[in-house]
Coordinates of C-alpha atoms in Angstrom, one line a residue:
M1 CA 0.0 -0.5 0.3
S2 CA 1.5 3.5 -0.8
V3 CA 1.5 6.3 1.3
A4 CA -0.3 9.9 0.3
K5 CA 2.3 12.1 -0.8
D6 CA 2.0 15.6 0.2
I7 CA 0.7 18.1 -2.3
G8 CA 1.1 21.7 -3.7
I9 CA -2.0 23.7 -5.3
D10 CA -1.6 27.0 -7.0
L11 CA -5.3 27.5 -6.6
G12 CA -4.9 30.7 -9.5
T13 CA -7.9 32.7 -10.8
A14 CA -6.9 31.5 -14.3
S15 CA -5.3 28.2 -14.0
I16 CA -4.4 25.7 -11.4
L17 CA -1.1 23.9 -10.9
V18 CA -0.6 20.9 -8.9
Y19 CA 2.9 19.7 -7.8
V20 CA 3.4 16.5 -6.4
K21 CA 6.2 16.3 -3.6
G22 CA 8.9 14.5 -5.6
K23 CA 7.6 14.6 -8.6
G24 CA 7.3 18.5 -9.3
V25 CA 4.4 20.1 -11.5
V26 CA 2.3 17.1 -12.7
L27 CA -1.1 19.2 -13.6
Q28 CA -1.6 22.3 -15.3
E29 CA -5.0 23.4 -16.3
P30 CA -7.5 25.9 -16.4
S31 CA -9.5 27.1 -13.8
V32 CA -12.6 26.4 -15.1
V33 CA -16.0 23.9 -14.9
A34 CA -18.5 23.2 -16.8
I35 CA -22.0 21.6 -15.7
D36 CA -25.1 20.8 -16.4
K37 CA -27.8 23.1 -15.3
N38 CA -30.7 20.4 -15.3
T39 CA -28.9 17.9 -13.2
G40 CA -26.0 19.9 -11.8
K41 CA -23.8 17.0 -12.9
L42 CA -19.9 18.2 -12.9
L43 CA -19.3 16.9 -17.2
K44 CA -15.6 18.5 -17.7
V45 CA -12.8 19.9 -15.7
G46 CA -9.7 22.5 -16.7
S47 CA -9.2 22.7 -20.9
E48 CA -11.6 20.4 -21.7
A49 CA -14.3 23.2 -19.3
Q50 CA -12.4 26.2 -20.7
N51 CA -12.9 24.7 -24.6
M52 CA -16.6 25.4 -24.0
L53 CA -15.9 29.3 -22.4
G54 CA -18.6 31.2 -24.6
R55 CA -19.4 27.8 -26.6
T56 CA -22.4 26.2 -24.6
P57 CA -26.1 25.3 -25.5
G58 CA -28.5 26.6 -23.1
N59 CA -28.6 23.1 -20.7
I60 CA -24.7 23.6 -20.2
V61 CA -22.6 26.3 -18.5
A62 CA -19.1 26.6 -18.5
M63 CA -18.0 28.9 -15.3
R64 CA -14.9 29.8 -13.5
P65 CA -15.5 29.1 -10.1
L66 CA -12.7 31.7 -8.5
R67 CA -13.0 35.2 -9.2
E68 CA -10.0 37.8 -8.4
G69 CA -8.4 35.2 -6.6
V70 CA -10.7 33.9 -4.3
I71 CA -13.3 30.9 -4.0
S72 CA -16.8 32.5 -6.0
D73 CA -18.5 29.2 -6.2
Y74 CA -17.5 27.1 -3.3
D75 CA -19.4 24.3 -4.6
M76 CA -17.8 23.8 -7.6
T77 CA -14.4 24.6 -6.1
E78 CA -14.4 21.6 -4.3
R79 CA -15.1 19.4 -6.6
M80 CA -12.9 20.9 -9.2
L81 CA -10.3 20.5 -6.5
R82 CA -11.3 17.1 -5.7
E83 CA -11.5 15.7 -10.0
F84 CA -8.3 17.3 -10.1
L85 CA -6.6 15.5 -6.6
R86 CA -8.1 12.5 -8.6
K87 CA -5.9 12.5 -11.5
V88 CA -3.0 13.6 -9.5
A89 CA -3.4 11.3 -7.1
P90 CA -5.3 8.2 -7.5
V91 CA -7.0 7.3 -4.0
H92 CA -4.9 6.1 -1.6
F93 CA -5.6 4.5 2.1
F94 CA -3.9 7.3 3.4
K95 CA -5.1 11.2 2.7
P96 CA -2.4 13.5 1.3
R97 CA -1.7 16.8 3.0
L98 CA -2.1 20.0 0.8
V99 CA 0.0 23.3 0.8
I100 CA -2.9 25.7 -0.9
C101 CA -1.3 28.8 -2.1
V102 CA -3.7 32.4 -1.7
P103 CA -3.8 36.0 -2.5
S104 CA -1.8 38.2 0.3
G105 CA -5.2 40.1 0.9
I106 CA -7.5 37.3 1.3
T107 CA -9.7 37.7 4.4
E108 CA -10.0 35.0 7.0
V109 CA -13.4 34.1 6.0
E110 CA -12.3 34.0 2.2
E111 CA -9.0 31.6 4.1
R112 CA -11.9 29.4 5.9
A113 CA -13.7 28.6 2.6
V114 CA -10.3 27.3 0.9
I115 CA -8.9 25.0 4.0
D116 CA -12.6 23.4 4.1
A117 CA -12.8 23.3 0.4
G118 CA -9.4 21.7 0.5
I119 CA -10.3 19.0 3.4
Q120 CA -13.9 18.0 1.6
A121 CA -12.0 17.2 -2.0
G122 CA -9.8 15.0 -0.1
A123 CA -7.3 16.2 2.3
R124 CA -6.3 14.6 5.8
K125 CA -4.5 18.4 6.2
V126 CA -4.6 22.2 4.4
Y127 CA -2.0 24.1 4.9
L128 CA -2.1 28.2 3.3
I129 CA 1.2 30.3 1.8
E130 CA 0.8 33.7 0.4
E131 CA 1.4 33.7 -3.2
P132 CA 4.3 36.5 -3.4
V133 CA 6.5 33.8 -0.5
A134 CA 5.4 31.4 -2.5
A135 CA 6.9 33.4 -5.8
A136 CA 9.7 34.4 -4.1
I137 CA 10.6 30.8 -3.5
G138 CA 9.8 29.6 -6.9
A139 CA 12.1 32.3 -8.1
G140 CA 15.0 30.7 -6.4
I141 CA 15.3 33.7 -3.8
D142 CA 16.5 32.4 -0.3
I143 CA 13.8 34.1 1.5
A144 CA 15.2 32.9 5.0
K145 CA 17.9 35.6 4.8
P146 CA 17.7 38.9 7.0
D147 CA 17.6 40.9 3.2
G148 CA 14.7 42.3 1.3
H149 CA 13.6 41.0 -1.9
M150 CA 10.4 42.7 -3.9
I151 CA 8.3 40.6 -6.0
V152 CA 5.3 41.7 -8.2
D153 CA 2.9 38.8 -9.0
I154 CA 0.6 39.3 -11.6
G155 CA -2.0 36.2 -11.9
G156 CA -5.0 36.0 -13.5
G157 CA -7.3 37.9 -10.7
T158 CA -5.1 39.5 -8.2
T159 CA -1.7 41.3 -8.4
D160 CA 0.0 40.8 -5.3
V161 CA 3.3 43.0 -4.2
A162 CA 4.9 42.3 -1.7
V163 CA 8.6 43.2 0.6
I164 CA 9.7 39.7 1.7
S165 CA 12.8 39.6 4.3
L166 CA 13.4 36.5 6.9
S167 CA 10.9 34.3 5.4
G168 CA 7.9 37.0 6.1
V169 CA 6.0 39.3 4.4
V170 CA 7.2 43.0 6.0
E171 CA 5.0 45.1 3.3
S172 CA 2.6 44.1 0.9
D173 CA -0.6 45.0 -1.6
S174 CA -3.0 42.6 -3.8
I175 CA -5.0 44.3 -5.8
K176 CA -8.2 42.4 -8.1
V177 CA -5.8 43.8 -11.6
A178 CA -4.1 41.4 -13.4
G179 CA -4.5 39.0 -16.1
D180 CA -8.4 39.0 -16.6
Q181 CA -8.6 43.0 -15.9
F182 CA -6.2 43.7 -19.3
N183 CA -8.5 41.1 -21.4
D184 CA -10.8 43.5 -20.4
A185 CA -9.2 46.0 -21.1
V186 CA -8.8 44.9 -24.6
V187 CA -12.3 44.3 -25.2
K188 CA -13.2 47.6 -23.7
Y189 CA -10.5 49.5 -26.0
I190 CA -11.7 47.8 -28.9
R191 CA -15.8 48.6 -28.7
R192 CA -14.7 51.8 -27.9
K193 CA -12.1 52.7 -30.5
H194 CA -13.3 50.1 -33.4
N195 CA -16.6 49.7 -32.3
V196 CA -16.1 46.0 -32.5
L197 CA -17.4 43.8 -30.2
I198 CA -14.9 40.6 -29.6
G199 CA -14.9 37.5 -27.2
E200 CA -13.0 36.7 -23.9
R201 CA -10.7 34.4 -25.6
T202 CA -10.1 36.6 -28.9
A203 CA -8.8 39.5 -26.5
E204 CA -6.6 37.0 -24.7
E205 CA -5.1 36.3 -27.8
L206 CA -4.8 39.7 -28.8
K207 CA -2.4 40.2 -25.4
M208 CA -0.6 36.7 -26.1
K209 CA 0.4 37.7 -29.3
I210 CA 0.9 41.8 -29.6
G211 CA 0.1 43.1 -26.3
C212 CA 3.0 45.5 -24.3
V213 CA 3.1 48.0 -22.0
F214 CA 6.4 49.8 -23.1
P215 CA 6.8 50.6 -26.4
R216 CA 8.1 47.8 -28.7
D217 CA 11.3 48.5 -31.2
E218 CA 9.1 47.4 -34.4
E219 CA 5.3 48.3 -34.4
Q220 CA 3.1 44.7 -34.7
I221 CA 0.0 44.5 -36.3
V222 CA -2.7 41.5 -36.3
E223 CA -5.6 41.2 -38.0
I224 CA -8.7 39.9 -35.7
K225 CA -12.3 39.0 -36.5
G226 CA -15.5 40.6 -34.2
R227 CA -18.8 41.2 -34.6
D228 CA -19.3 44.9 -35.7
L229 CA -21.6 47.1 -33.6
M230 CA -23.5 48.6 -36.4
T231 CA -24.4 46.6 -38.7
G232 CA -24.6 43.4 -35.7
L233 CA -22.1 41.5 -39.3
P234 CA -18.5 39.8 -38.3
R235 CA -15.8 42.1 -39.3
T236 CA -12.4 41.4 -39.8
F237 CA -9.6 44.4 -39.0
E238 CA -6.0 45.2 -38.0
V239 CA -4.8 46.0 -34.2
S240 CA -1.5 47.7 -33.7
S241 CA 0.6 47.1 -30.4
S242 CA 1.0 50.5 -29.9
E243 CA -3.0 50.4 -29.0
M244 CA -2.5 47.8 -26.7
I245 CA -0.1 49.9 -24.5
E246 CA -3.1 52.4 -25.1
A247 CA -6.1 49.4 -24.2
F248 CA -3.6 48.5 -20.9
E249 CA -2.9 52.1 -20.0
E250 CA -5.2 52.1 -16.8
P251 CA -4.8 48.4 -15.5
T252 CA -1.1 48.9 -16.0
Q253 CA -1.0 52.6 -13.8
R254 CA -3.0 50.4 -11.2
I255 CA -0.2 47.8 -10.2
L256 CA 2.5 50.5 -10.7
E257 CA 0.4 53.0 -8.2
A258 CA 0.2 49.4 -5.8
I259 CA 4.5 48.9 -6.6
H260 CA 4.9 52.9 -5.6
S261 CA 2.7 52.8 -2.1
V262 CA 4.5 49.4 -0.8
L263 CA 8.1 50.8 -1.7
E264 CA 6.6 54.1 0.2
R265 CA 5.9 51.6 3.0
T266 CA 8.8 49.2 3.2
P267 CA 11.2 50.7 6.0
P268 CA 14.6 52.4 4.1
E269 CA 17.2 49.5 5.3
L270 CA 15.1 47.1 3.1
V271 CA 14.7 49.7 0.1
A272 CA 18.1 49.7 -0.1
D273 CA 18.0 45.6 -0.3
I274 CA 15.7 46.0 -2.8
S275 CA 17.6 48.5 -5.4
T276 CA 20.8 46.4 -4.5
N277 CA 18.5 43.0 -5.0
G278 CA 16.6 44.5 -7.9
I279 CA 12.1 43.2 -8.2
V280 CA 11.7 40.1 -9.8
M281 CA 8.4 39.6 -11.6
T282 CA 6.3 36.7 -11.7
G283 CA 2.9 35.0 -12.8
G284 CA 1.4 35.1 -16.3
G285 CA 0.5 38.3 -16.9
S286 CA 4.7 39.3 -16.0
L287 CA 5.0 38.0 -19.5
V288 CA 3.1 41.1 -21.4
W289 CA 5.8 42.6 -23.0
G290 CA 7.9 45.1 -22.0
F291 CA 6.4 44.9 -18.1
D292 CA 9.7 44.7 -16.4
K293 CA 11.2 47.9 -18.5
L294 CA 8.2 49.9 -17.7
I295 CA 8.8 49.2 -13.6
E296 CA 12.1 49.7 -13.9
S297 CA 11.5 53.4 -15.9
H298 CA 8.9 54.2 -13.0
T299 CA 10.9 53.0 -10.1
G300 CA 14.6 53.0 -11.0
I301 CA 14.9 49.9 -9.9
E302 CA 16.5 46.6 -11.9
T303 CA 13.4 44.7 -12.4
R304 CA 13.3 41.5 -14.1
V305 CA 10.9 38.3 -14.8
A306 CA 11.9 35.2 -13.3
N307 CA 12.2 32.3 -15.2
D308 CA 9.1 30.3 -15.8
A309 CA 7.1 33.0 -14.4
I310 CA 3.9 31.0 -14.8
S311 CA 4.9 27.9 -12.3
C312 CA 7.0 29.7 -10.1
V313 CA 4.5 30.5 -7.5
A314 CA 3.1 26.4 -8.3
Y315 CA 7.8 25.1 -7.5
G316 CA 6.8 27.4 -4.1
T317 CA 4.4 25.6 -2.8
G318 CA 6.1 22.8 -4.2
K319 CA 9.1 23.4 -2.2
S320 CA 7.0 24.5 0.8
L321 CA 6.2 21.1 1.8
D322 CA 9.8 20.4 2.6
D323 CA 8.7 22.7 5.7
L324 CA 5.0 21.2 5.9
A325 CA 6.6 20.7 10.0
S326 CA 7.4 24.5 10.7
M327 CA 4.6 25.8 9.1
Q328 CA 1.2 26.0 11.6
D329 CA -2.2 24.3 10.8
G330 CA -4.4 25.7 8.6
T331 CA -1.7 29.3 8.8
M332 CA 0.8 31.0 6.4
N333 CA 2.9 34.0 6.9
L334 CA 2.5 34.9 10.4
S335 CA 2.9 38.7 9.7
R336 CA -0.5 39.5 8.6
R337 CA -1.6 37.8 11.4
K338 CA -0.3 40.8 13.5
Q339 CA -1.8 43.4 11.4
M340 CA -4.9 41.4 11.7
N341 CA -5.0 41.4 15.3
G342 CA -2.6 44.4 16.2

């Protein structure tokens, strides 16, 4: 009989990554579920469900049970987690211990919901770790030293900005502006400027192909299709990369403000460390072209995107499995506890 392995989960708004101790990241799927509205039956999870988004007949609903980094549909999150756990860890006599990653701005109620969902999905114990801490570990930073590091983790639903020293978060800000809001900004911009309606998936494609937040050396142009709002008919038109800078202006500005406000509240010794160590970006949103250059030009601090930025949080969550003995049950970084109770 095999013993259940400890498992780390990056429970993201856009995607879920599962790390199994000794094996690494074994699963990366979109956080989407498809259910039959009439029977309540779960039909598909992950990429199979994502392909149904915006394309389902009336009785099938494809939905994302997590919004802005937190659980918006508890029942569906629990069922989705259970499905993913079943994929990576077939039924064992022993239940696994889970470390689940959550945004740093999460409330106690939301925290409780994540722990409960993990237990209901079949875990023996659930520990939580803050996203920026996991991201820093995953990016290869030794967080145990008394040395300040700044992490900017741009996910699907939240952007977490944190200063980490001595394994804890010293100052942080978690804002509900990230990949999803970038997609929304593209949809709104195309509607306003071209009078054409495009879907979320087209917006995501645009973001990945020519999206940028800093002027590119060469203008890039792609052709996309959407529905003309005047005629109601399909229309093909061109979008350029400099239009994307314009489209992204508002969400980008909010992320820059969050970075600024965290730096303003950080003790001077740590700010000095950060200016030496630089700022590290993780998460899928950090891959939007020129984000590192933009932050660097605004702060004057060298900024780099971590290797394998999308999986950083999952790897960090996975590496934290080695320290389960020192983690308290169901809690994460205690820096925030002090703030909440103090």
